[in-house]
Short mmCIF file of C-alpha atoms and ligand atoms in Angstrom, two decimals:
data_model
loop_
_atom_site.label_atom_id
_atom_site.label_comp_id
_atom_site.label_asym_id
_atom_site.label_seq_id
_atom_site.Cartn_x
_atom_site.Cartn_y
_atom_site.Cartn_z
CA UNK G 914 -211.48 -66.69 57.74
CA UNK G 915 -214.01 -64.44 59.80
CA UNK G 916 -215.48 -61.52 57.84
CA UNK G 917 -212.74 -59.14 58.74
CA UNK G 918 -210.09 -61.28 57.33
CA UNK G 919 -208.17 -59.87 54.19
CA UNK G 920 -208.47 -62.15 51.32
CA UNK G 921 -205.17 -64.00 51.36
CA UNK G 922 -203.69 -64.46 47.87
CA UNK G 923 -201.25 -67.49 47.00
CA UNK G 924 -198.03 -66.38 46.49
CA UNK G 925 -196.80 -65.49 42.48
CA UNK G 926 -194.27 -68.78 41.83
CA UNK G 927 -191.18 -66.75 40.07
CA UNK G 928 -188.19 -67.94 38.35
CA UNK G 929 -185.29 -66.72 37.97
CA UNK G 930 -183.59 -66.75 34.30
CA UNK G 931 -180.19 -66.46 34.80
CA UNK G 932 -178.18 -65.80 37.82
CA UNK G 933 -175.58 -63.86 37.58
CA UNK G 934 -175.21 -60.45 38.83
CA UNK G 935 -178.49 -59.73 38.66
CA UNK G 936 -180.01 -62.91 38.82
CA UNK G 937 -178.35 -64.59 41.81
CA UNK G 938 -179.01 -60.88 44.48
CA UNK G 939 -182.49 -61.34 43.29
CA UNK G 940 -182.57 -65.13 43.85
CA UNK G 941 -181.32 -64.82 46.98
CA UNK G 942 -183.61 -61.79 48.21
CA UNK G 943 -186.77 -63.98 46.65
CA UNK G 944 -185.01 -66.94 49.41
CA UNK G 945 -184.71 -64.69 52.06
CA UNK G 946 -188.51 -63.76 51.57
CA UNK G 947 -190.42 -60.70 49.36
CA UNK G 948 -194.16 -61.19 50.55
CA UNK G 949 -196.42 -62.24 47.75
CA UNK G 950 -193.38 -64.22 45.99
CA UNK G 951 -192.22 -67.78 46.25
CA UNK G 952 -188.47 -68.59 43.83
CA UNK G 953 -189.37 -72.10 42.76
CA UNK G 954 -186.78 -72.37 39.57
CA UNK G 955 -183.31 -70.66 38.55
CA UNK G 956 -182.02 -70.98 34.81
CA UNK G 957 -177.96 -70.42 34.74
CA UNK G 958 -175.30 -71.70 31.84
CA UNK G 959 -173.50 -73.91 34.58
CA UNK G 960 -176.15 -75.55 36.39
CA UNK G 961 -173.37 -77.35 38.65
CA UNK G 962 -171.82 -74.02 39.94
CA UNK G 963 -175.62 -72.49 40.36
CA UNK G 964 -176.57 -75.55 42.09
CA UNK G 965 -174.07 -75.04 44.75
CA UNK G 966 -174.91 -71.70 45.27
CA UNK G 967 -178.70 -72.25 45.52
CA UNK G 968 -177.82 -75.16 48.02
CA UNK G 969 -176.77 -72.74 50.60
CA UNK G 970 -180.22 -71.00 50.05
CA UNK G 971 -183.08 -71.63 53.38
CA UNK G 972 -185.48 -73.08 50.11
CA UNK G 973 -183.04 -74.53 47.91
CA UNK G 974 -184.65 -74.78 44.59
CA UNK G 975 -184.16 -77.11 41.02
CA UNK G 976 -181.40 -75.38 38.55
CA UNK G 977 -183.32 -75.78 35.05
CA UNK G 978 -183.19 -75.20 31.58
CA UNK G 979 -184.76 -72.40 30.04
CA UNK G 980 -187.71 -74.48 28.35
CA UNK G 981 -188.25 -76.23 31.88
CA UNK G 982 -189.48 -72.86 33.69
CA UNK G 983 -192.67 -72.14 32.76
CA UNK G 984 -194.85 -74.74 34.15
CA UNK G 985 -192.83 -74.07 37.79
CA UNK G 986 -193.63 -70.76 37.74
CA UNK G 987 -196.57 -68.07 37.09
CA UNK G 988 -194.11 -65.28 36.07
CA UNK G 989 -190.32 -65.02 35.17
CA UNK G 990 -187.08 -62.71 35.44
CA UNK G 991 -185.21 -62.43 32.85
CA UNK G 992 -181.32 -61.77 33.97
CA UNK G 993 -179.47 -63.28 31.22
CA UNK G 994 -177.82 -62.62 27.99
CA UNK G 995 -180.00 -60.55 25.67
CA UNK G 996 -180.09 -63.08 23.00
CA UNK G 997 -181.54 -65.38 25.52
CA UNK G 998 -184.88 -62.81 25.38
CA UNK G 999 -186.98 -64.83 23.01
CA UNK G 1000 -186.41 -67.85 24.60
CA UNK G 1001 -187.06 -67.24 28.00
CA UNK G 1002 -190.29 -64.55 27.60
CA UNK G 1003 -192.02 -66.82 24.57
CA UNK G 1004 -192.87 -69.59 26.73
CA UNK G 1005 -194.76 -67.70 29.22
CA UNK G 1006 -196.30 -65.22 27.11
CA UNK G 1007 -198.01 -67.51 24.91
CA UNK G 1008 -199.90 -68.73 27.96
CA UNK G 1009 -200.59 -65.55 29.39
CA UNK G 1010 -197.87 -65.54 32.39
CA UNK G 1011 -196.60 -61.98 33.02
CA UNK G 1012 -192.22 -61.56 32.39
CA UNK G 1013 -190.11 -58.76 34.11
CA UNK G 1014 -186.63 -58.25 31.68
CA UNK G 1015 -183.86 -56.60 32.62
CA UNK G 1016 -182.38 -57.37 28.49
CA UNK G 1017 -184.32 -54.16 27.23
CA UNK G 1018 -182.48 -53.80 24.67
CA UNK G 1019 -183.28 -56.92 22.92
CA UNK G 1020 -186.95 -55.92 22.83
CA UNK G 1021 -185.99 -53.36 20.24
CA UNK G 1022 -184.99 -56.62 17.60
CA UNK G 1023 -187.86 -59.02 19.06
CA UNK G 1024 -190.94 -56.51 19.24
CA UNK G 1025 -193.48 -59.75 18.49
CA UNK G 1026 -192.75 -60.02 22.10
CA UNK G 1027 -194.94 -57.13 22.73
CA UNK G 1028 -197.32 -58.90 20.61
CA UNK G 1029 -197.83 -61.87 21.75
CA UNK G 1030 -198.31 -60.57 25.39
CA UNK G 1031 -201.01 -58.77 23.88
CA UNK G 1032 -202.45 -61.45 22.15
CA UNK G 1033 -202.55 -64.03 25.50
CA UNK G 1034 -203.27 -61.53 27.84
CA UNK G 1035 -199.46 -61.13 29.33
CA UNK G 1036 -197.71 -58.40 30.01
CA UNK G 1037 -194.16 -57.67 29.52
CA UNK G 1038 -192.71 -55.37 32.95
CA UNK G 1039 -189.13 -53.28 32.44
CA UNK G 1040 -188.14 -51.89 35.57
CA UNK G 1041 -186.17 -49.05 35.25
CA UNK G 1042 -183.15 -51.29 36.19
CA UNK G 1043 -179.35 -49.10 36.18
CA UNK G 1044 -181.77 -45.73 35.05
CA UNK G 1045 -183.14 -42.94 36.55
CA UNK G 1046 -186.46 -40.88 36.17
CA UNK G 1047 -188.40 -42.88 33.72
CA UNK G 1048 -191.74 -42.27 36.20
CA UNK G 1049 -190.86 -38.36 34.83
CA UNK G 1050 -190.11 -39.52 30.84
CA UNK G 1051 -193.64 -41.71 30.97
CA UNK G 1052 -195.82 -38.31 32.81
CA UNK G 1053 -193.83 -36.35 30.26
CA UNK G 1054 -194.75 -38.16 27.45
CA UNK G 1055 -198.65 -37.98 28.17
CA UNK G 1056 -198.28 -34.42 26.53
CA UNK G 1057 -195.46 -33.87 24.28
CA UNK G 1058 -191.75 -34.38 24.21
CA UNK G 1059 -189.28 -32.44 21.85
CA UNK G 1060 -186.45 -34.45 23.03
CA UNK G 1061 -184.82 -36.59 24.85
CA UNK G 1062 -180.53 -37.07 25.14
CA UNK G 1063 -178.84 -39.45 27.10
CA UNK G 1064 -175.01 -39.35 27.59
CA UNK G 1065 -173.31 -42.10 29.26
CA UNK G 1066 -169.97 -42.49 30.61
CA UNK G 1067 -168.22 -45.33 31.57
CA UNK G 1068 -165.27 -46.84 32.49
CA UNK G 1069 -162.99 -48.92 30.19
CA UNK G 1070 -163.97 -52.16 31.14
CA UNK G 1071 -167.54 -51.53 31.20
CA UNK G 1072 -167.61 -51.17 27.35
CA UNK G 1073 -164.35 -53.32 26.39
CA UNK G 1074 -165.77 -55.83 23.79
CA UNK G 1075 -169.17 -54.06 22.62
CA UNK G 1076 -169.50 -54.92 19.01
CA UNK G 1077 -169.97 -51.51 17.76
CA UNK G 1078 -166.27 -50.85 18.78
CA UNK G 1079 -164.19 -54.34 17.39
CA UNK G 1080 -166.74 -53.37 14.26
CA UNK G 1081 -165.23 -49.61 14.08
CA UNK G 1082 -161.57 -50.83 15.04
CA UNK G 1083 -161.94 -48.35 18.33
CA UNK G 1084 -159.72 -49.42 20.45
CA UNK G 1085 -160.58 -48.02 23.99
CA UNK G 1086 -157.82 -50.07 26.49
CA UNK G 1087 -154.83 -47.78 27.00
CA UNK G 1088 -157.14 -43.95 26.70
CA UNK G 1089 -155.41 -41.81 28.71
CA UNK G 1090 -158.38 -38.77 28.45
CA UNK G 1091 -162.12 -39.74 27.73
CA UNK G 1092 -163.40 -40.48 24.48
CA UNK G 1093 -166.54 -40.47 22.83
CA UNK G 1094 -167.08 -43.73 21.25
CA UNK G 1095 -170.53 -43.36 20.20
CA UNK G 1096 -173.12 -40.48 18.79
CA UNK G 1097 -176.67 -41.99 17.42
CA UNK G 1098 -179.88 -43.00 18.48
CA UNK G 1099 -181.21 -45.97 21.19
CA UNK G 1100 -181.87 -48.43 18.62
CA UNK G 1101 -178.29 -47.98 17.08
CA UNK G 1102 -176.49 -48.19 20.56
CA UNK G 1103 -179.06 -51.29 21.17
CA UNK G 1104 -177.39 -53.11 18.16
CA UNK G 1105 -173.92 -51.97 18.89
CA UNK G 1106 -173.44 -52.24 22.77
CA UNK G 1107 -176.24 -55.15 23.72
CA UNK G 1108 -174.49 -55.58 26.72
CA UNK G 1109 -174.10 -52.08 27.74
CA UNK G 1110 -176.96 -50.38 27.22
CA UNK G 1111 -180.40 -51.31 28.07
CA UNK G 1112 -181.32 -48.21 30.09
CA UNK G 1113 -181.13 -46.32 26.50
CA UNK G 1114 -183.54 -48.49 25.05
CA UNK G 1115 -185.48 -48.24 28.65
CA UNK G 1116 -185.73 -44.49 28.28
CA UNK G 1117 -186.89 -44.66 24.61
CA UNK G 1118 -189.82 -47.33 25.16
CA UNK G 1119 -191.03 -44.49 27.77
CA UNK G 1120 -190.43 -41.82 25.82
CA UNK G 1121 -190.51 -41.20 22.46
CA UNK G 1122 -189.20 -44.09 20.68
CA UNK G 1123 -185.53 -45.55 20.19
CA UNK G 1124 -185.43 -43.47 16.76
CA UNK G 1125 -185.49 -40.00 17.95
CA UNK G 1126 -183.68 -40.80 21.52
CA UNK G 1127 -180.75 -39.69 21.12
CA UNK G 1128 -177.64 -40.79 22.77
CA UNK G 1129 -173.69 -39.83 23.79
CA UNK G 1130 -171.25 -42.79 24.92
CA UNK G 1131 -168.00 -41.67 26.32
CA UNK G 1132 -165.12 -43.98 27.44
CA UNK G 1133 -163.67 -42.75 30.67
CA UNK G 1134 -160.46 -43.72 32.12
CA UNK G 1135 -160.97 -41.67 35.34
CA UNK G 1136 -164.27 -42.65 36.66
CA UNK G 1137 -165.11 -45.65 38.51
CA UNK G 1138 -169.16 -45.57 37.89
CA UNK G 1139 -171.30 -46.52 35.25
CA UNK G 1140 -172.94 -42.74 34.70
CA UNK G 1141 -176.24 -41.48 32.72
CA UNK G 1142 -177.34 -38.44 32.28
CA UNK G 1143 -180.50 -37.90 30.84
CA UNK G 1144 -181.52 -34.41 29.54
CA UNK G 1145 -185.96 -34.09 28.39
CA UNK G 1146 -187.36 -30.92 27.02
CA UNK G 1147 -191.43 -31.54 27.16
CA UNK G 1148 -194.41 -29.00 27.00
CA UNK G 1149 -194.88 -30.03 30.97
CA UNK G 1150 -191.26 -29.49 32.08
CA UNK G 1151 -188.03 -29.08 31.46
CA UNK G 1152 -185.32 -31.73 33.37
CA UNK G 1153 -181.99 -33.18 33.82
CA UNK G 1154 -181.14 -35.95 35.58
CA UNK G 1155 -177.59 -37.63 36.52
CA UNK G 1156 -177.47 -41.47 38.23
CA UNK G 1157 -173.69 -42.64 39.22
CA UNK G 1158 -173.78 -46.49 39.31
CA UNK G 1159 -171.45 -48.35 41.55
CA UNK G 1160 -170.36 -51.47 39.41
CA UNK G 1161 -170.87 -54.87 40.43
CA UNK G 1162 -169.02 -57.75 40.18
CA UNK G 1163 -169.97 -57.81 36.04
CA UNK G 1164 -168.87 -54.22 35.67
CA UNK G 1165 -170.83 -54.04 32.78
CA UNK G 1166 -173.87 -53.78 35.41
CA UNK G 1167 -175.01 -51.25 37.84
CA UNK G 1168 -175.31 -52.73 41.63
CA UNK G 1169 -178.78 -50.43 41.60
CA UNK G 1170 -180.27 -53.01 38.98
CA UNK G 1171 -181.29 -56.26 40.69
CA UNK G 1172 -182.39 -54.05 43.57
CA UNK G 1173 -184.81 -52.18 40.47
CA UNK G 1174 -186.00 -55.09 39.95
CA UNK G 1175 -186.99 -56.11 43.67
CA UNK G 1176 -188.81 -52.77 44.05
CA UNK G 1177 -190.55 -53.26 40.91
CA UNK G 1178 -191.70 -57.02 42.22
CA UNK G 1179 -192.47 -55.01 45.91
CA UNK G 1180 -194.69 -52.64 43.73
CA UNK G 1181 -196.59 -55.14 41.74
CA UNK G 1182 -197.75 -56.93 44.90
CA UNK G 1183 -197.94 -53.81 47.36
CA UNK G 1184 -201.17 -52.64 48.84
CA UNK G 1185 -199.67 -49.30 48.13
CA UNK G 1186 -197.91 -48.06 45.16
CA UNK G 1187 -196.25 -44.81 45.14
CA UNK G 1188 -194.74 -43.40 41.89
CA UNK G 1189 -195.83 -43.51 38.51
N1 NDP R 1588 -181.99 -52.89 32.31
C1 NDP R 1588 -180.89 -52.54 32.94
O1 NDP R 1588 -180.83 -51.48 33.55
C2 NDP R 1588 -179.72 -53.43 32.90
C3 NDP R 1588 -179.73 -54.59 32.17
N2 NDP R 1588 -178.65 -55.42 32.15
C4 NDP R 1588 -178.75 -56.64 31.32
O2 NDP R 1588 -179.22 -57.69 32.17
C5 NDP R 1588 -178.77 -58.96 31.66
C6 NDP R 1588 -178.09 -59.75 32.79
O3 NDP R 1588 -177.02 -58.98 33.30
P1 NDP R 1588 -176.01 -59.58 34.40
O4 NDP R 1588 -176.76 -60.26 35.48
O5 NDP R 1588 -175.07 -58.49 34.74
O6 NDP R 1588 -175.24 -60.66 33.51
P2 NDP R 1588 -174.25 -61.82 34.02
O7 NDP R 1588 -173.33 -62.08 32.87
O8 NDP R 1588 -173.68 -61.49 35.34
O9 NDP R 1588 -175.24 -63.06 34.20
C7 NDP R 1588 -175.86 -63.70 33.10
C8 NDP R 1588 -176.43 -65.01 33.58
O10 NDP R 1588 -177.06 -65.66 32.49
C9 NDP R 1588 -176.73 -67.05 32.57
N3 NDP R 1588 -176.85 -67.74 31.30
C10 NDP R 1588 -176.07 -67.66 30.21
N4 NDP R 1588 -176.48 -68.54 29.27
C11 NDP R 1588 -177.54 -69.19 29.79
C12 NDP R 1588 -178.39 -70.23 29.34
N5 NDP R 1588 -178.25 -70.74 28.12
N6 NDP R 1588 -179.38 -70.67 30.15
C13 NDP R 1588 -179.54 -70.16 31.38
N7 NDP R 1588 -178.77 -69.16 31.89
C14 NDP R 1588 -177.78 -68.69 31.09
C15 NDP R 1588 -175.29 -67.06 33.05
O11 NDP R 1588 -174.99 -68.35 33.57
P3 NDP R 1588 -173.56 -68.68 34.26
O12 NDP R 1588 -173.59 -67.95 35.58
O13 NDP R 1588 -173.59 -70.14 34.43
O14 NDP R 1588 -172.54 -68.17 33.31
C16 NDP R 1588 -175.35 -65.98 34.11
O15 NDP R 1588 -175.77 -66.52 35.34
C17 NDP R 1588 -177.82 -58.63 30.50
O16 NDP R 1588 -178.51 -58.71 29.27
C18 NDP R 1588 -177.45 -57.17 30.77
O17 NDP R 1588 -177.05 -56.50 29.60
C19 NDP R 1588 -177.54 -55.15 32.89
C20 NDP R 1588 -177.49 -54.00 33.65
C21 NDP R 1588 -178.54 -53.03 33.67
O1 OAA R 1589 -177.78 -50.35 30.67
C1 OAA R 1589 -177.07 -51.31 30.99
O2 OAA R 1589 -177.15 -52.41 30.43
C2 OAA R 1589 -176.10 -51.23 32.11
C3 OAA R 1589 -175.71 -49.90 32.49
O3 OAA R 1589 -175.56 -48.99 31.70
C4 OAA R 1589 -175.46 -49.68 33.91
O4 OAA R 1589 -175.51 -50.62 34.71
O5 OAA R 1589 -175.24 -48.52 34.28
#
């Protein structure tokens, strides 16, 4: 290295925790090459069917358990079901490793998360995943915030078999019109629809808090996309903003997501970072 050369890092060893619709896009994108990454481990339920996907990879890589990713890897993903959270973000954090988490919603009921990264030295990363705007909610919230409301719409079988509705008896699969299932705050809709809705919790950790952000969730038999609106009144500004999600193949999930994620991974090892 002459005294020109720019200092040249080794690349951040990531695993991937679970690889299904999220996991297995961003899997495949760390394969086909993100500078300043290498995938060395992916978690899934059915190791056998993950293994034969991640054979087809360039870098094929070991299919582990959950406990056996933290000493192949300086930081992990988490893609996988929320009550998997704890599990896959305590190893790491207790030795200081950073984890991105794409199960917001479970941070709500396992806060010593938070904790613990700030006892090691860790951090804990949410991208902004199926959402819009939170760069706005988090400059917003450096002055004051009156309010936040999200209202979501999706269709049918994105919210089919949320526990808030078999608890409720609401029976969404044969609306003809839309129907609003759900009127409460981010930590309610957390407990109720842990599959569902993440990008509520998402927008209360950057705003002001899963108790006063408020939230609509309408059943829709006539729309194909996974759609949030989100509506802030601040002391800075005043502003509305609408994100349409193409489904992917778990319709409960936004195509957008594992692609937040990659941009967020782009942004923590970029030279340049633009937005907030
Ligand atoms: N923040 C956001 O904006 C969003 C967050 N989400 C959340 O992201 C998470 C992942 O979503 P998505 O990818 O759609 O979910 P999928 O159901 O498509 O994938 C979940 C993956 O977790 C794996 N898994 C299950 N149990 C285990 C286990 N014990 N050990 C290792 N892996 C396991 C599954 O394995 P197998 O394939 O073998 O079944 C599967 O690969 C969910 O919590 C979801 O709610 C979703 C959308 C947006
Ligand atoms: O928040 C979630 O978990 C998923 C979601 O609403 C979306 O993909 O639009």
């Amino acid at each position: 290295m002459n005294a020109m050369s720019p200092p040249r890092r080794r690349p951040l060893r990531v695993a991937v925790a679970g690889f299904g619709a999220i996991g297995a896009k961003l899997a495949a994108t760390l394969d086909e090459g993100l500078s300043g990454y290498e995938l060395t481990a992916v978690s899934a339920r059915d190791k056998q069917r993950a293994g034969r996907q991640v054979a087809t990879f360039r870098n094929p890589v070991p299919v582990l358990d959950l406990h056996e990713l933290e000493p192949v890897a300086d930081l992990v993903v988490e893609c996988a079901p929320a009550a998997l959270l704890p599990a896959i973000a305590e190893p790491f954090l207790k030795v200081a490793k950073n984890v991105v988490l794409v199960s917001a919603g479970a941070l709500l009921s396992h806060d010593h998360l938070v904790r613990l990264a700030a006892q090691h030295g860790g951090q804990i990363i949410v991208p902004t995943g199926a959402l819009i705007g939170l760069d706005a909610v988090l400059a917003a919230a450096e002055g004051e915030i009156a309010s936040i409301r999200m209202v979501t719409r999706k269709p049918v079988r994105g919210l089919v078999g949320a526990p808030y509705l078999q608890e409720h008896g609401i029976c969404i699969e044969n609306i003809k019109e839309p129907v609003r299932i759900f009127n409460g705050t981010a930590r309610e809709a957390a407990v109720g629809f842990p599959a569902n809705l993440n990008v509520a919790v998402a927008l209360s950790l950057a705003g002001i808090g899963p108790d006063r952000t408020m939230l609509e969730i309408w059943a829709d038999p006539a729309i194909e996309r996974n759609t949030h609106r989100i509506e802030v009144e601040a002391d800075s500004a005043r502003f509305s903003m609408t994100i349409e999600n193409v489904p992917s193949e778990n319709p409960k999930t936004g195509r957008i997501t594992p692609l937040s994620v990659i941009a967020t991974l782009r942004k923590l090892a970029a030279p340049l970072r633009i937005g907030t």
